[in-house]
Tab-separated table of C-alpha atoms in Angstrom:
chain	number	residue	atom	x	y	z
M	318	UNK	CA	110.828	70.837	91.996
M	319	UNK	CA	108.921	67.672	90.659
M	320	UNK	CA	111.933	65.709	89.742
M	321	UNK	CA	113.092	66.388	93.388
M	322	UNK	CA	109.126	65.647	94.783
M	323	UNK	CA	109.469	62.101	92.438
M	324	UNK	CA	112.750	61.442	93.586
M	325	UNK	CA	111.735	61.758	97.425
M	326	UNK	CA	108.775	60.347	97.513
M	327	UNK	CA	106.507	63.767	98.758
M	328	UNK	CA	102.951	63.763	98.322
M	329	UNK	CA	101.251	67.465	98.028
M	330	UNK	CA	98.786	67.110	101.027
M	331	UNK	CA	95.386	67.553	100.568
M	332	UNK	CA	94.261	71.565	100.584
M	333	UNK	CA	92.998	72.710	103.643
M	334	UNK	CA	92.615	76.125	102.171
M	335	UNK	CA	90.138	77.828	99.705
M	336	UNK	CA	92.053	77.394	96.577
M	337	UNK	CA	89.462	78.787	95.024
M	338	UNK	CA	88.797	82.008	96.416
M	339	UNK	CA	92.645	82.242	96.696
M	340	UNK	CA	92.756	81.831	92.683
M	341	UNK	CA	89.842	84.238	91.965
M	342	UNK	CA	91.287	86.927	93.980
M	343	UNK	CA	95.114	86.387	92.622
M	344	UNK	CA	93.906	86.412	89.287
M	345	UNK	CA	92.736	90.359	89.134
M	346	UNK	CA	96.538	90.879	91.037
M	347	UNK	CA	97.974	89.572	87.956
M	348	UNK	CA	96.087	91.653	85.922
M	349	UNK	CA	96.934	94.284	87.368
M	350	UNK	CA	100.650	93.075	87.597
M	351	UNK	CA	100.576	92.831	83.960
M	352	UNK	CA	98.977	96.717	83.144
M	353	UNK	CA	101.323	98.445	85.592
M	354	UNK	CA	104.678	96.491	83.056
M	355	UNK	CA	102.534	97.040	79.847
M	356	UNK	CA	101.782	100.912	80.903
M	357	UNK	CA	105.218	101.788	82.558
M	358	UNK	CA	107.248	100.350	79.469
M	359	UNK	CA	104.679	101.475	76.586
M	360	UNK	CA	107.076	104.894	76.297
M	361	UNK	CA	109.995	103.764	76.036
M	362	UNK	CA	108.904	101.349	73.453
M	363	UNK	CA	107.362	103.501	71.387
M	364	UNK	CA	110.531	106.197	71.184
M	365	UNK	CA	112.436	103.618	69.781
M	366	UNK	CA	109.807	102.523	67.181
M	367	UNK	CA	108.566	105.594	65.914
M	368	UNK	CA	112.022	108.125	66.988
M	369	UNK	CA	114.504	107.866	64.477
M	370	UNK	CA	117.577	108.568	66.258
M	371	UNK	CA	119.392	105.545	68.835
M	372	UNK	CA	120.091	108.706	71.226
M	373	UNK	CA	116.293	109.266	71.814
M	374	UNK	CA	116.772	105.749	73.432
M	375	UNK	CA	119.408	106.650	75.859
M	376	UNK	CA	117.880	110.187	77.057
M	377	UNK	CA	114.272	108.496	77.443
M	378	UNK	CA	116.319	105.508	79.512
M	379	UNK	CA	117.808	107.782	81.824
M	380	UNK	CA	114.618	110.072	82.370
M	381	UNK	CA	113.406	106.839	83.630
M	382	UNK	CA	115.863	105.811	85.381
M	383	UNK	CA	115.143	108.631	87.752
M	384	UNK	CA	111.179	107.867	87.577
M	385	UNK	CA	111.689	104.024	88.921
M	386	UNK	CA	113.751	105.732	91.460
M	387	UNK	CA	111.043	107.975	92.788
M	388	UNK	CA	108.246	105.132	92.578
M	389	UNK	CA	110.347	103.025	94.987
M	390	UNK	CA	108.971	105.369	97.576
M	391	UNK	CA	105.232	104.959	97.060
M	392	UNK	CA	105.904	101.371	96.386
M	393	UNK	CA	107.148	100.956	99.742
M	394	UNK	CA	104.647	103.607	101.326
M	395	UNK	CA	101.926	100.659	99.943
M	396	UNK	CA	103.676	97.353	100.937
M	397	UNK	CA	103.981	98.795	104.580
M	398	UNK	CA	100.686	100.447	104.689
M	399	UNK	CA	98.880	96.607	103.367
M	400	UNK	CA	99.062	94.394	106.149
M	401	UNK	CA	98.140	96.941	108.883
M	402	UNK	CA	95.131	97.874	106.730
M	403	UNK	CA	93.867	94.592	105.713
M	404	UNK	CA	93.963	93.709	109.885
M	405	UNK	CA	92.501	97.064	109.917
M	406	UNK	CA	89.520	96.966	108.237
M	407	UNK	CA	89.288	92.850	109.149
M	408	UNK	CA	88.562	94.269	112.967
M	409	UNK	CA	86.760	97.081	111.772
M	410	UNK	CA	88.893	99.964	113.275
M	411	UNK	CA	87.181	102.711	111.838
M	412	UNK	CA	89.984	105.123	112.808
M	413	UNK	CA	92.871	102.984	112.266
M	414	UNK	CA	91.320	102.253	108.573
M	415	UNK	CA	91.202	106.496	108.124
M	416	UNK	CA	94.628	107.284	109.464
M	417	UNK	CA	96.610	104.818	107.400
M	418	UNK	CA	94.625	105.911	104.050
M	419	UNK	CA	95.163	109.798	105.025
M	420	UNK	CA	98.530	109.129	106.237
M	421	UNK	CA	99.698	107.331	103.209
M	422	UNK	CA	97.931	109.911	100.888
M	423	UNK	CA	99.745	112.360	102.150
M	424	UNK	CA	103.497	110.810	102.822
M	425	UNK	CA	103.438	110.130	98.964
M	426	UNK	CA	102.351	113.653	97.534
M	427	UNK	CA	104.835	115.169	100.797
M	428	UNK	CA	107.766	113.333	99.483
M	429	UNK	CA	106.889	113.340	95.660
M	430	UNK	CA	106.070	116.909	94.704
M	431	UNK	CA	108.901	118.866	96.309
M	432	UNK	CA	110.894	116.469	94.061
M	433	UNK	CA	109.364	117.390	90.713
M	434	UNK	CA	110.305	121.223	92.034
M	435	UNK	CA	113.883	120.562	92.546
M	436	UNK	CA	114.400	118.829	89.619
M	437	UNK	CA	112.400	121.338	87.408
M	438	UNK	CA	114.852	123.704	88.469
M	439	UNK	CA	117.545	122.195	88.582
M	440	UNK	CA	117.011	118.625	86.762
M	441	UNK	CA	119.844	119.502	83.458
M	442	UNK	CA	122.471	120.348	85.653
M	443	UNK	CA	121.892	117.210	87.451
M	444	UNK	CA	121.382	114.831	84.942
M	445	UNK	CA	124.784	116.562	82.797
M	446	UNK	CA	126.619	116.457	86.421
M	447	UNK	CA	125.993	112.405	86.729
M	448	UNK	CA	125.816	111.192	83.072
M	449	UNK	CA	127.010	113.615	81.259
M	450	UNK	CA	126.101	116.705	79.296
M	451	UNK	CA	125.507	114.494	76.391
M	452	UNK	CA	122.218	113.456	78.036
M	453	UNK	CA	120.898	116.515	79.316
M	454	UNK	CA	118.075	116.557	76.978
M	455	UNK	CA	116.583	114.095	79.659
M	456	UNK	CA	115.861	116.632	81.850
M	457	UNK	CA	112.839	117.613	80.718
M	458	UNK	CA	111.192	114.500	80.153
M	459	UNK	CA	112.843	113.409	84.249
M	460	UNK	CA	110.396	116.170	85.380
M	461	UNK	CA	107.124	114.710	83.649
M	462	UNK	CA	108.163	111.421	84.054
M	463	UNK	CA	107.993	112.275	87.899
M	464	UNK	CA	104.934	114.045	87.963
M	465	UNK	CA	103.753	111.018	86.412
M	466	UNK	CA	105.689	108.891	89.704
M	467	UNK	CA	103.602	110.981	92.021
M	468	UNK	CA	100.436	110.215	90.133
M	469	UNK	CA	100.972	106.609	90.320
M	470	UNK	CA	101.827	106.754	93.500
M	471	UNK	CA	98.316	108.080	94.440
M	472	UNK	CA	96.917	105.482	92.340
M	473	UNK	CA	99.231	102.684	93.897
M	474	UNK	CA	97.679	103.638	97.816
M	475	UNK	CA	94.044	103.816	96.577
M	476	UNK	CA	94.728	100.805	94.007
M	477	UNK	CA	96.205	98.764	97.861
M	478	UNK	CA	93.031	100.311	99.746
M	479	UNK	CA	90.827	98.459	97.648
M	480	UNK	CA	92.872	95.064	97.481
M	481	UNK	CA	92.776	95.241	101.335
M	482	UNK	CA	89.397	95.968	101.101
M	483	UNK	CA	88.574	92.075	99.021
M	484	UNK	CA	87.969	94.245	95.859
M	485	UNK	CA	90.848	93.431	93.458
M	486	UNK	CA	88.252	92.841	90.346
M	487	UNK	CA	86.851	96.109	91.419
M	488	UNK	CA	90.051	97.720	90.553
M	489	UNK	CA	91.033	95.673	87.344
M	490	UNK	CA	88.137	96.770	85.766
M	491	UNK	CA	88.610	100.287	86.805
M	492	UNK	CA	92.263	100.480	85.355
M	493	UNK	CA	91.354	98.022	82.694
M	494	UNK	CA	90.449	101.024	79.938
M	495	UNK	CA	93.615	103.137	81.172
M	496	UNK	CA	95.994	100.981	79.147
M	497	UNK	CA	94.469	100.968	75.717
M	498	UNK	CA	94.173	104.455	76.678
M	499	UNK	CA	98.123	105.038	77.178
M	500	UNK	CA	98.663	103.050	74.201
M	501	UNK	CA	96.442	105.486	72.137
M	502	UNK	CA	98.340	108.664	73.671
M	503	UNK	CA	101.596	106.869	73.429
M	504	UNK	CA	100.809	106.393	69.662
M	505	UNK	CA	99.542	109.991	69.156
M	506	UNK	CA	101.817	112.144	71.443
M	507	UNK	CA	105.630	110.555	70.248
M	508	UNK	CA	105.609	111.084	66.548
M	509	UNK	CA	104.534	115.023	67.259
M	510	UNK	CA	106.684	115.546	70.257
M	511	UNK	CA	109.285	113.468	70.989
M	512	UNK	CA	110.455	112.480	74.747
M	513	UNK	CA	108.175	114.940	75.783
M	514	UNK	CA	104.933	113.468	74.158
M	515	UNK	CA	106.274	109.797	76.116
M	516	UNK	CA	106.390	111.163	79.279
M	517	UNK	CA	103.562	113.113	79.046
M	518	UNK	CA	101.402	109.801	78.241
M	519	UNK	CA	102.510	108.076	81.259
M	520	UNK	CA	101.615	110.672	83.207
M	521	UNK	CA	98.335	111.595	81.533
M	522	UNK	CA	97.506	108.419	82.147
M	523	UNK	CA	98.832	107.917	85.328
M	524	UNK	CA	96.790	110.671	86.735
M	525	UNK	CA	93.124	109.485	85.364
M	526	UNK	CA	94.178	106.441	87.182
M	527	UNK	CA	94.679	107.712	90.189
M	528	UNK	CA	91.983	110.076	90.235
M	529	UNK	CA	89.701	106.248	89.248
M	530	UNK	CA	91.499	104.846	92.485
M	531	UNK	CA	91.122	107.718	94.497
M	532	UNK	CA	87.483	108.361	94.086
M	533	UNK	CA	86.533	104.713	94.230
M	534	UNK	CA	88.303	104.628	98.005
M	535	UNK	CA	86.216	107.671	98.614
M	536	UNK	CA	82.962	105.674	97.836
M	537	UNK	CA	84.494	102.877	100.148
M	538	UNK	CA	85.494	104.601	103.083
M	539	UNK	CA	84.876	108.328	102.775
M	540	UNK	CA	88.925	109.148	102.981
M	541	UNK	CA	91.172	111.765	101.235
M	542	UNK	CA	94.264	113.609	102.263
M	543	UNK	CA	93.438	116.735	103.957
M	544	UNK	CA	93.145	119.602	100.766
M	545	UNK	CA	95.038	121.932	103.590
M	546	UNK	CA	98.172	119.452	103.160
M	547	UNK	CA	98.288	119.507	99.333
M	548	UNK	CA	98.113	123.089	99.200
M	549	UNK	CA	100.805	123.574	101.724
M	550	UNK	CA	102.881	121.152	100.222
M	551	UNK	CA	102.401	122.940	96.690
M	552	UNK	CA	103.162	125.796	98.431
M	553	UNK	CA	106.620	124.732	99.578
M	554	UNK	CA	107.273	123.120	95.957
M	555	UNK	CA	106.647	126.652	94.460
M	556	UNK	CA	108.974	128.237	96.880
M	557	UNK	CA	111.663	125.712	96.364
M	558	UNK	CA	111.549	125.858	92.666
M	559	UNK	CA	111.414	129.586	92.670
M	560	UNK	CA	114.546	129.789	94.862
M	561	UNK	CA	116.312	127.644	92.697
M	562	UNK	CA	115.406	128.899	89.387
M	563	UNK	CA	116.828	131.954	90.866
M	564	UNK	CA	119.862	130.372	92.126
M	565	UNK	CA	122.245	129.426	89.338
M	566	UNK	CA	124.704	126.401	90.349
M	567	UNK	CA	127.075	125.124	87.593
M	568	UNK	CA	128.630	122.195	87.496
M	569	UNK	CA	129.404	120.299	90.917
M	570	UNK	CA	127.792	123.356	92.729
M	571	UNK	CA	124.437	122.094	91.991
M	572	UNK	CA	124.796	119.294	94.922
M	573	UNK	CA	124.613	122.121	97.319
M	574	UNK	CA	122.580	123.540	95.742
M	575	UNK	CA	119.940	120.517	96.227
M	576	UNK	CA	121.060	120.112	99.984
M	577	UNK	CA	120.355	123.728	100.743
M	578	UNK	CA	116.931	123.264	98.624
M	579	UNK	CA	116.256	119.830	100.210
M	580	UNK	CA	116.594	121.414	103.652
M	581	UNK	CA	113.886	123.978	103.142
């Protein structure tokens, strides 16, 4: 990009924004930017530093394969909800601001939770069904791992909230002590137990962060998701993971299994 700006002759014209301001509230973003990699890939590093065996590798890679599947939902949930809150709360529309907070809250634990039911029932025959039975001790792991998806998830909307809201340092140095934190569990929790111990770190984690993020858009703005909705939506998980723990599906059987489950 110089060599082509000294080839052609452009100038940069002079800025007729606030660069500084701009800088001061990218910076945090970055910060931020760089937790959420550090935090998300602290568990897989550590199983293959402290686990002996190379297959640890490969069943921790494919329980998260399935987690950066499920966080694809919140992710987009977030980059939707952003620029209709940030001209929300810019105009002041005090009941545009609570719908797309509550709205959000909720689409991510709807979507999320049912998920960790179906694949707590039926996550092995899955994961043997698509990559083999070689790798279903990823199973268990998959279902933490997305317990842990639905906590960052939570996080992710409150964590966006706040950004709208012209309070990104607000929420770096909220989230700031979480990663030392994961590192600690991370460090603690895979010499003693394995995949398990991993996943359960990111998600230990992942839920004091959202429960940070969470209560700090309370203070803002005074919004939750409705308690009602979680404990509907817990009870439909229940019932779905009761009917298929119930319901044995072998082999190929297990995708209609999940369609019948999905449609409840």
């Amino acid at each position: 990009l110089a060599t082509a700006w000294a080839f052609n002759g452009i100038g940069l014209p002079k800025a007729t924004y606030p660069a500084r301001e701009l800088i001061m509230f990218g910076l945090p973003l970055l910060g931020l930017a760089v937790i959420d990699q550090l935090m998300l890939g602290m568990d897989l590093w550590c199983v293959k530093a402290i686990m002996p065996s190379a297959e640890a590798a490969g069943h921790y890679g494919i329980a998260r394969y399935g987690h950066q599947a499920a966080m694809m939902l919140p992710l987009a949930v977030v980059g939707a909800m952003f620029p209709t809150l940030t001209g929300a709360i810019k105009r002041n529309n005090r009941q545009s601001i609570e719908e797309l907070i509550r709205e959000s809250e909720r689409f991510v634990f709807v979507i999320i939770a049912p998920m960790i039911a179906l694949m707590a029932c039926c996550g092995k025959e899955v994961v043997s069904l698509v990559f083999g039975h070689a790798y279903a001790p990823a199973a268990v792991p998959l279902v933490v791992l997305l317990a842990g998806a639905l906590a960052f998830g939570m996080r992710w909307v409150g964590h966006t909230v706040l950004v709208a809201a012209g309070r990104p340092g607000t929420v770096l140095a909220a989230l700031a002590p979480v990663l030392p934190a994961n590192i600690a569990l991370n460090l603690a929790l895979v010499p003693r137990y394995g995949l398990v111990g991993a996943a359960t770190a990111t998600a230990a984690t992942g839920a004091v962060a959202a429960v940070v993020m969470l209560w700090l858009t309370w203070r803002q703005f005074k919004v939750l998701v409705s308690p009602l909705v979680l404990l509907r939506t817990l009870i439909a998980a229940g019932v779905v993971y009761g009917i298929g723990f119930l319901v044995p599906a072998p082999g190929a059987l297990v995708l209609v299994k999940l369609a019948g489950l999905s449609g409840l």
